[in-house]
Amino acid sequence: MKNHFFLTLISLFTAVAVSQNTNTSTLQIETIMKGNDFIGHLPSNPEWYDNNNVYFDWNPDNAFSDSLYVYNLKTDKVSKVDFETEYNLPASYAVFNASRTKKVYSKYGDIYITDVKTNSTTRITQTLERESNPHFTLNDTQIAYVKNGNLFTWTLKTGETKQVTNFKKVKAEVKDTEKDAWLKEDQLAMFTVLQERKAKADMRDSLLKRYEVKKPLEIDTKGRAIRNQQMSPDGNYVTYLTVKYAKNKRTIMPHYVTESGYTEDENTRSKVGDEQSVYEMHIYDVKNRKTYPVVLDNLEGLDYIPEYTKDYPNKTYVNENRIEYISNPYWNTTGSKAIINITSNDYKDRWIALLNLDNGTIKNVDHQHDEAWIAGPGIGWFSNLSLGWMPDNENIWFMSEKSGYAHLYTTNVRTLKTKALTSGKFEIYNPKISNDKTRWYFTANKNHPGDRQFYTMPIKGGKHEQLTENVGRNDVVLSPDEKQMAILYSFSNKPTELYVKQNPVYAKGETILKQVTHSTTKTFNTYAWRAPEVITFKADDGAQVHARLYQPKSSVKNNAAVIFVHGAGYLQNAHKWWSSYYREYMFHNLLVDNGYTVLDIDYRASAGYGRDWRTGIYRHMGGKDLSDQVDGAEYLISNLGIDKNKVGIYGGSYGGFITLMGMFNAADTFKAGAAIRSVGDWAAYNHGYTARILNTPVTDSIAYKRSSPIYFADGLKGDLLILHGMIDDNVHFQDMVRLSQRLIELGKENWEMAIYPVERHGFVEPSSWTDEYTRIFKLFQKSLLGIE
């Protein structure tokens, strides 16, 4: 095995050019790996700033980067937006006053206010300093914002600016020793002139204190960072977080290919299990000039001890402060009530609480607990928080997985009575209350897990009215008056395009879906791209697993199969819209042209299928998520005539991890595997992702040892190809260096590694993509079909 690693690299480089000659498809790897330069640059980020114009990012000319375009509904024309017009557009996110007649936002580090009716904008600040987090206060007569870590207000009527907070790290007072105190007292008793001077100084200090009460109270930060300053709607209180950031050892990542010619180090993330930052919420009573903490001691289940600790009877579990993060207050429209969202640092609890600003106490409103970890659409983790007040100002709305799927709920903050507004074996995404407060708008996969449509329903729940029609994915942005819909739509073999359509809620007759952009290139359109069949197969434990199936014509079928494993774990790819894995999608078409059958599985942990599916990997990654791949292979063998000795597997990131586990722990199923940017040891990955699923290495070592490929490398039988970027700041290259050393020590010879010196986790250079997938294609040709 001496010099095995370097000899492997040399042999791989010489083999790449040869392997492409065995490709019988009209598609070429080098061409499809150009990505959007081959497909066409697709539109994204549609925004309405008025009711007639849809702005969006696009690049139809294949320029260096996307530019801002606008489609005008009246002229039916698309045009590129010039710099001055783009610069003067409002920010996409704005905060409205209670009557929604004005909105305030920050852009380029300055604060602006817009009159909604006249669309006239006033610039409130114009400084080189950064102002942020603007919101209305004092019954909508003032705007509060943050600058240099302090909160300021600007009065709409007079234009007066006032500093409200004064956060400082106060120097600790040095007290006299007993000896020094005696000496000072003796001096004053002895000398009259010192007595007179002290009396004058004390009088001066007393007079100056009268002015101090006219200034903001000096608040001692005690060395902590201040975040999320927000003023209450009545202007009487300021809430803020103090953060004690953890100081953990970070990973040094060297760059070998640099402009300077020297090796340069990058300081990247730490590893799972490190000390976590500490968050505390405080209240500043502006009128009474005092601060006090928000007390969370009465949160339900705060003293919870996780179930997994039963596996460690001789180990004492310690978690002295379970609070992880506390949100800004969410105020009702009258400004009379506020709720906060709180999460635990073991990720197993979420609380929504009513906040009493008078004394910093809270009242439990909703408590969500999961033995595994709290997550789901609108709840957290890969998802923005969906939470707010109902129009009656007495009920809050939120998302919860209490039924097993992410749905909409309301709870009365006084009676604590909870009601489910939606239910069923599907999930709700991005709920929004209409401007007139009479209805909901939301997206849901109600018809099929892989089909997302846009719906409306009455504000108190009821019948769902589907507002979009085409099967696939429909991401809708409503115009300010909600009478028009901008839709990013795609199907599995049709890339995303921008469409517009009248909102059927307001239309007086049939609505017409109009395509605005045509982005795909002539070259891309010459190929008949397949729409993979979305199937289900039965897993060994009885679960129905969804998958995309690509089948070749019988005339070219080679009885070999490739199973693709998507990344992220919590991600969906067996769906009916254009995949974010578009290069892999095109590669699968190339494989099918060459006679392969391809299966792309939404294994256990994938998104779109509810809580039980999401948490199916808790404490054992490489368990059910791997057995789903094995069951998929058995489905292909039993039902589609695939040769059991001709099954390969590949994937990137989490998909690379599963590939490694498949090659090590299901070696009789997979003859060959290509592991891209793979996790080899979960103890080396980041905290926020890994600690949710596996807890921490110190508290739950069992979970890490049964979930990390490096512990199972001895099981390798088939041909393994490892591919990794050397400056991957997500899954560090160190992971695969460690695994390679393990394989060397085990005497394994049937593996190779390709490294990419200038690539991070997501590859950028087309040459790297081409090299990577040429090697993967060659691996399957040689290992599964015997084609050199």
CSV table of C-alpha atoms in Angstrom, one decimal, residues 218-484:
chain,number,residue,atom,x,y,z
A,218,GLU,CA,-26.4,53.1,31.0
A,219,ILE,CA,-26.9,49.4,30.7
A,220,ASP,CA,-24.0,47.1,31.6
A,221,THR,CA,-23.5,44.4,29.0
A,222,LYS,CA,-21.2,42.5,31.4
A,223,GLY,CA,-19.1,41.6,28.4
A,224,ARG,CA,-21.9,39.9,26.5
A,225,ALA,CA,-23.1,40.7,23.0
A,226,ILE,CA,-26.5,42.5,22.6
A,227,ARG,CA,-28.8,41.3,19.9
A,228,ASN,CA,-32.4,41.7,18.7
A,229,GLN,CA,-33.2,45.1,20.3
A,230,GLN,CA,-36.9,45.8,19.8
A,231,MET,CA,-39.2,48.5,21.2
A,232,SER,CA,-42.8,47.7,22.3
A,233,PRO,CA,-45.6,49.3,20.3
A,234,ASP,CA,-46.4,51.7,23.1
A,235,GLY,CA,-42.8,52.8,23.4
A,236,ASN,CA,-42.5,51.9,27.1
A,237,TYR,CA,-40.2,48.9,26.9
A,238,VAL,CA,-37.2,47.6,25.0
A,239,THR,CA,-36.6,43.8,24.8
A,240,TYR,CA,-33.1,42.5,24.0
A,241,LEU,CA,-31.0,39.4,24.1
A,242,THR,CA,-27.6,39.1,25.8
A,243,VAL,CA,-25.4,36.5,24.3
A,244,LYS,CA,-22.4,34.8,25.8
A,245,TYR,CA,-20.8,33.3,22.7
A,246,ALA,CA,-19.0,30.1,23.3
A,247,LYS,CA,-15.3,30.0,22.6
A,248,ASN,CA,-14.6,26.6,20.9
A,249,LYS,CA,-11.6,25.3,19.0
A,250,ARG,CA,-12.1,25.6,15.3
A,251,THR,CA,-10.8,23.5,12.4
A,252,ILE,CA,-7.9,24.9,10.4
A,253,MET,CA,-8.3,24.2,6.6
A,254,PRO,CA,-5.3,24.7,4.3
A,255,HIS,CA,-5.6,26.1,0.8
A,256,TYR,CA,-2.9,24.7,-1.5
A,257,VAL,CA,-3.8,26.4,-4.8
A,258,THR,CA,-3.5,30.1,-4.0
A,259,GLU,CA,-2.7,33.3,-5.8
A,260,SER,CA,0.2,33.9,-3.5
A,261,GLY,CA,1.8,30.6,-4.1
A,262,TYR,CA,1.9,29.9,-0.4
A,263,THR,CA,-0.3,27.5,1.5
A,264,GLU,CA,-2.9,29.7,3.2
A,265,ASP,CA,-5.0,28.6,6.2
A,266,GLU,CA,-8.7,29.2,6.7
A,267,ASN,CA,-10.3,29.0,10.1
A,268,THR,CA,-13.6,27.0,9.7
A,269,ARG,CA,-16.3,25.6,12.0
A,270,SER,CA,-15.9,23.7,15.2
A,271,LYS,CA,-17.2,20.1,15.7
A,272,VAL,CA,-20.3,18.7,17.3
A,273,GLY,CA,-20.5,18.6,21.1
A,274,ASP,CA,-18.8,21.9,21.7
A,275,GLU,CA,-19.9,24.3,24.3
A,276,GLN,CA,-23.0,26.3,23.2
A,277,SER,CA,-23.7,30.0,23.4
A,278,VAL,CA,-25.9,31.2,26.2
A,279,TYR,CA,-28.9,33.4,25.4
A,280,GLU,CA,-30.9,35.5,27.9
A,281,MET,CA,-33.8,37.9,27.3
A,282,HIS,CA,-34.0,41.2,29.2
A,283,ILE,CA,-36.4,44.1,29.4
A,284,TYR,CA,-35.6,47.7,29.7
A,285,ASP,CA,-38.3,49.8,31.3
A,286,VAL,CA,-37.8,53.1,29.5
A,287,LYS,CA,-39.9,55.3,31.8
A,288,ASN,CA,-38.8,53.8,35.1
A,289,ARG,CA,-35.1,53.5,33.9
A,290,LYS,CA,-34.6,49.9,35.0
A,291,THR,CA,-33.8,46.5,33.5
A,292,TYR,CA,-34.7,43.0,34.5
A,293,PRO,CA,-34.5,39.5,33.0
A,294,VAL,CA,-37.3,37.5,31.4
A,295,VAL,CA,-37.8,34.6,33.8
A,296,LEU,CA,-38.3,31.2,32.0
A,297,ASP,CA,-38.2,28.9,35.1
A,298,ASN,CA,-41.8,27.9,34.7
A,299,LEU,CA,-41.6,26.5,31.2
A,300,GLU,CA,-43.3,23.2,31.0
A,301,GLY,CA,-40.8,20.3,30.9
A,302,LEU,CA,-37.8,22.5,31.4
A,303,ASP,CA,-36.3,19.8,33.7
A,304,TYR,CA,-36.7,17.1,31.1
A,305,ILE,CA,-34.0,14.4,30.9
A,306,PRO,CA,-33.8,12.7,27.4
A,307,GLU,CA,-34.9,9.1,27.1
A,308,TYR,CA,-31.6,8.0,25.5
A,309,THR,CA,-29.8,8.6,28.7
A,310,LYS,CA,-31.3,5.3,30.0
A,311,ASP,CA,-28.6,3.6,27.8
A,312,TYR,CA,-26.0,5.1,30.1
A,313,PRO,CA,-27.0,4.1,33.6
A,314,ASN,CA,-23.6,4.9,35.0
A,315,LYS,CA,-23.3,8.4,33.5
A,316,THR,CA,-24.9,11.4,35.1
A,317,TYR,CA,-26.7,13.6,32.6
A,318,VAL,CA,-26.1,17.4,33.1
A,319,ASN,CA,-27.7,20.2,31.2
A,320,GLU,CA,-27.9,23.1,33.6
A,321,ASN,CA,-29.5,25.6,31.2
A,322,ARG,CA,-31.7,24.0,28.5
A,323,ILE,CA,-32.6,27.3,26.8
A,324,GLU,CA,-31.0,27.7,23.4
A,325,TYR,CA,-32.7,30.6,21.6
A,326,ILE,CA,-35.4,33.2,22.4
A,327,SER,CA,-37.2,35.0,19.6
A,328,ASN,CA,-38.1,38.7,19.4
A,329,PRO,CA,-41.6,39.3,20.7
A,330,TYR,CA,-44.5,38.9,18.3
A,331,TRP,CA,-47.0,41.7,19.0
A,332,ASN,CA,-50.7,41.6,18.2
A,333,THR,CA,-52.0,44.5,16.1
A,334,THR,CA,-53.3,46.5,19.1
A,335,GLY,CA,-49.9,46.2,20.9
A,336,SER,CA,-51.5,44.8,24.0
A,337,LYS,CA,-50.0,41.3,24.0
A,338,ALA,CA,-46.8,39.7,22.9
A,339,ILE,CA,-45.6,36.1,22.5
A,340,ILE,CA,-42.1,34.7,22.3
A,341,ASN,CA,-40.8,31.5,20.8
A,342,ILE,CA,-38.2,29.5,22.8
A,343,THR,CA,-36.2,26.5,21.8
A,344,SER,CA,-34.1,24.1,23.9
A,345,ASN,CA,-30.4,23.5,23.4
A,346,ASP,CA,-31.0,19.7,23.1
A,347,TYR,CA,-33.5,20.5,20.3
A,348,LYS,CA,-36.3,18.4,21.9
A,349,ASP,CA,-38.6,21.2,23.1
A,350,ARG,CA,-40.2,24.3,21.7
A,351,TRP,CA,-42.3,26.7,23.7
A,352,ILE,CA,-44.6,29.6,22.8
A,353,ALA,CA,-45.2,31.8,25.8
A,354,LEU,CA,-47.1,35.0,26.5
A,355,LEU,CA,-44.7,37.7,27.7
A,356,ASN,CA,-45.5,40.1,30.6
A,357,LEU,CA,-43.3,43.1,30.1
A,358,ASP,CA,-44.2,44.6,33.4
A,359,ASN,CA,-42.2,42.1,35.4
A,360,GLY,CA,-40.6,39.7,32.8
A,361,THR,CA,-42.7,36.7,33.6
A,362,ILE,CA,-44.2,34.4,31.0
A,363,LYS,CA,-47.3,32.2,30.6
A,364,ASN,CA,-47.1,28.9,28.8
A,365,VAL,CA,-49.3,28.9,25.7
A,366,ASP,CA,-48.0,25.9,23.6
A,367,HIS,CA,-45.4,23.3,24.4
A,368,GLN,CA,-44.1,21.0,21.6
A,369,HIS,CA,-41.9,18.1,22.6
A,370,ASP,CA,-40.2,15.4,20.5
A,371,GLU,CA,-38.1,12.6,21.9
A,372,ALA,CA,-36.0,12.9,18.7
A,373,TRP,CA,-35.9,16.6,17.7
A,374,ILE,CA,-38.3,19.4,17.0
A,375,ALA,CA,-38.5,20.4,13.3
A,376,GLY,CA,-40.8,20.5,10.2
A,377,PRO,CA,-42.1,23.1,7.8
A,378,GLY,CA,-42.7,26.4,9.6
A,379,ILE,CA,-41.3,25.0,12.9
A,380,GLY,CA,-37.6,25.1,12.4
A,381,TRP,CA,-34.4,23.4,11.1
A,382,PHE,CA,-34.3,23.9,7.3
A,383,SER,CA,-37.4,26.0,7.6
A,384,ASN,CA,-38.3,29.6,8.6
A,385,LEU,CA,-40.5,30.1,11.6
A,386,SER,CA,-44.3,30.5,10.9
A,387,LEU,CA,-46.0,32.2,13.8
A,388,GLY,CA,-48.3,35.2,14.4
A,389,TRP,CA,-51.5,36.6,15.7
A,390,MET,CA,-55.0,36.0,14.5
A,391,PRO,CA,-57.1,39.0,13.5
A,392,ASP,CA,-59.1,38.8,16.8
A,393,ASN,CA,-55.8,39.6,18.7
A,394,GLU,CA,-56.7,36.9,21.3
A,395,ASN,CA,-55.6,33.8,19.4
A,396,ILE,CA,-52.1,33.0,18.0
A,397,TRP,CA,-51.4,30.8,15.0
A,398,PHE,CA,-48.5,28.5,14.6
A,399,MET,CA,-47.2,25.3,12.9
A,400,SER,CA,-46.9,22.0,14.8
A,401,GLU,CA,-46.3,18.3,14.0
A,402,LYS,CA,-48.5,17.1,16.9
A,403,SER,CA,-50.6,15.1,14.4
A,404,GLY,CA,-47.5,13.6,12.7
A,405,TYR,CA,-47.5,16.2,9.9
A,406,ALA,CA,-46.8,19.9,9.8
A,407,HIS,CA,-50.2,21.7,10.1
A,408,LEU,CA,-51.7,25.0,11.1
A,409,TYR,CA,-53.1,25.5,14.7
A,410,THR,CA,-54.5,28.3,16.7
A,411,THR,CA,-54.5,28.8,20.5
A,412,ASN,CA,-56.4,31.3,22.6
A,413,VAL,CA,-53.8,32.9,24.9
A,414,ARG,CA,-56.4,33.4,27.7
A,415,THR,CA,-58.2,30.1,27.7
A,416,LEU,CA,-55.3,28.0,26.1
A,417,LYS,CA,-57.9,26.3,23.9
A,418,THR,CA,-56.2,24.9,20.8
A,419,LYS,CA,-57.8,24.2,17.4
A,420,ALA,CA,-56.4,22.5,14.3
A,421,LEU,CA,-57.1,24.5,11.2
A,422,THR,CA,-55.7,21.9,8.8
A,423,SER,CA,-55.3,18.2,9.1
A,424,GLY,CA,-54.4,15.1,7.0
A,425,LYS,CA,-51.4,13.1,5.8
A,426,PHE,CA,-49.8,16.1,4.0
A,427,GLU,CA,-47.8,19.1,5.0
A,428,ILE,CA,-48.5,22.9,5.0
A,429,TYR,CA,-45.8,25.4,3.8
A,430,ASN,CA,-45.6,29.2,4.1
A,431,PRO,CA,-49.0,30.0,5.5
A,432,LYS,CA,-50.0,33.7,5.2
A,433,ILE,CA,-53.2,35.6,6.3
A,434,SER,CA,-54.8,37.7,3.6
A,435,ASN,CA,-54.7,41.5,3.7
A,436,ASP,CA,-58.4,41.6,4.5
A,437,LYS,CA,-57.9,39.1,7.3
A,438,THR,CA,-60.7,36.8,6.0
A,439,ARG,CA,-58.7,33.9,4.5
A,440,TRP,CA,-55.4,31.9,4.5
A,441,TYR,CA,-53.0,31.4,1.7
A,442,PHE,CA,-50.6,28.5,1.8
A,443,THR,CA,-48.8,25.8,-0.2
A,444,ALA,CA,-49.4,22.1,0.5
A,445,ASN,CA,-48.5,18.7,-0.9
A,446,LYS,CA,-52.1,17.5,-0.4
A,447,ASN,CA,-52.6,15.7,-3.7
A,448,HIS,CA,-49.2,13.8,-3.6
A,449,PRO,CA,-46.1,14.2,-1.6
A,450,GLY,CA,-44.2,15.2,-4.7
A,451,ASP,CA,-46.8,17.8,-5.9
A,452,ARG,CA,-47.1,21.3,-4.4
A,453,GLN,CA,-50.1,23.4,-5.1
A,454,PHE,CA,-51.2,26.8,-3.8
A,455,TYR,CA,-54.4,27.0,-1.7
A,456,THR,CA,-56.7,29.3,0.1
A,457,MET,CA,-59.2,28.6,2.9
A,458,PRO,CA,-61.4,30.6,5.4
A,459,ILE,CA,-59.6,32.3,8.3
A,460,LYS,CA,-61.1,29.9,10.8
A,461,GLY,CA,-60.4,26.8,8.7
A,462,GLY,CA,-62.6,24.9,6.3
A,463,LYS,CA,-62.6,23.9,2.7
A,464,HIS,CA,-59.3,24.2,0.8
A,465,GLU,CA,-59.6,25.9,-2.6
A,466,GLN,CA,-56.8,25.0,-5.0
A,467,LEU,CA,-55.6,28.1,-6.9
A,468,THR,CA,-52.9,26.5,-9.1
A,469,GLU,CA,-53.4,23.7,-11.5
A,470,ASN,CA,-50.3,22.2,-13.1
A,471,VAL,CA,-48.8,19.2,-11.4
A,472,GLY,CA,-45.2,19.9,-10.1
A,473,ARG,CA,-44.1,22.7,-8.0
A,474,ASN,CA,-45.9,26.1,-7.8
A,475,ASP,CA,-44.2,28.8,-5.7
A,476,VAL,CA,-46.6,31.7,-5.6
A,477,VAL,CA,-45.9,35.4,-4.7
A,478,LEU,CA,-49.1,37.5,-4.5
A,479,SER,CA,-49.2,41.1,-5.7
A,480,PRO,CA,-49.7,43.8,-3.0
A,481,ASP,CA,-53.5,43.8,-3.6
A,482,GLU,CA,-53.5,40.0,-3.8
A,483,LYS,CA,-55.3,40.0,-7.2
A,484,GLN,CA,-52.3,38.7,-9.2
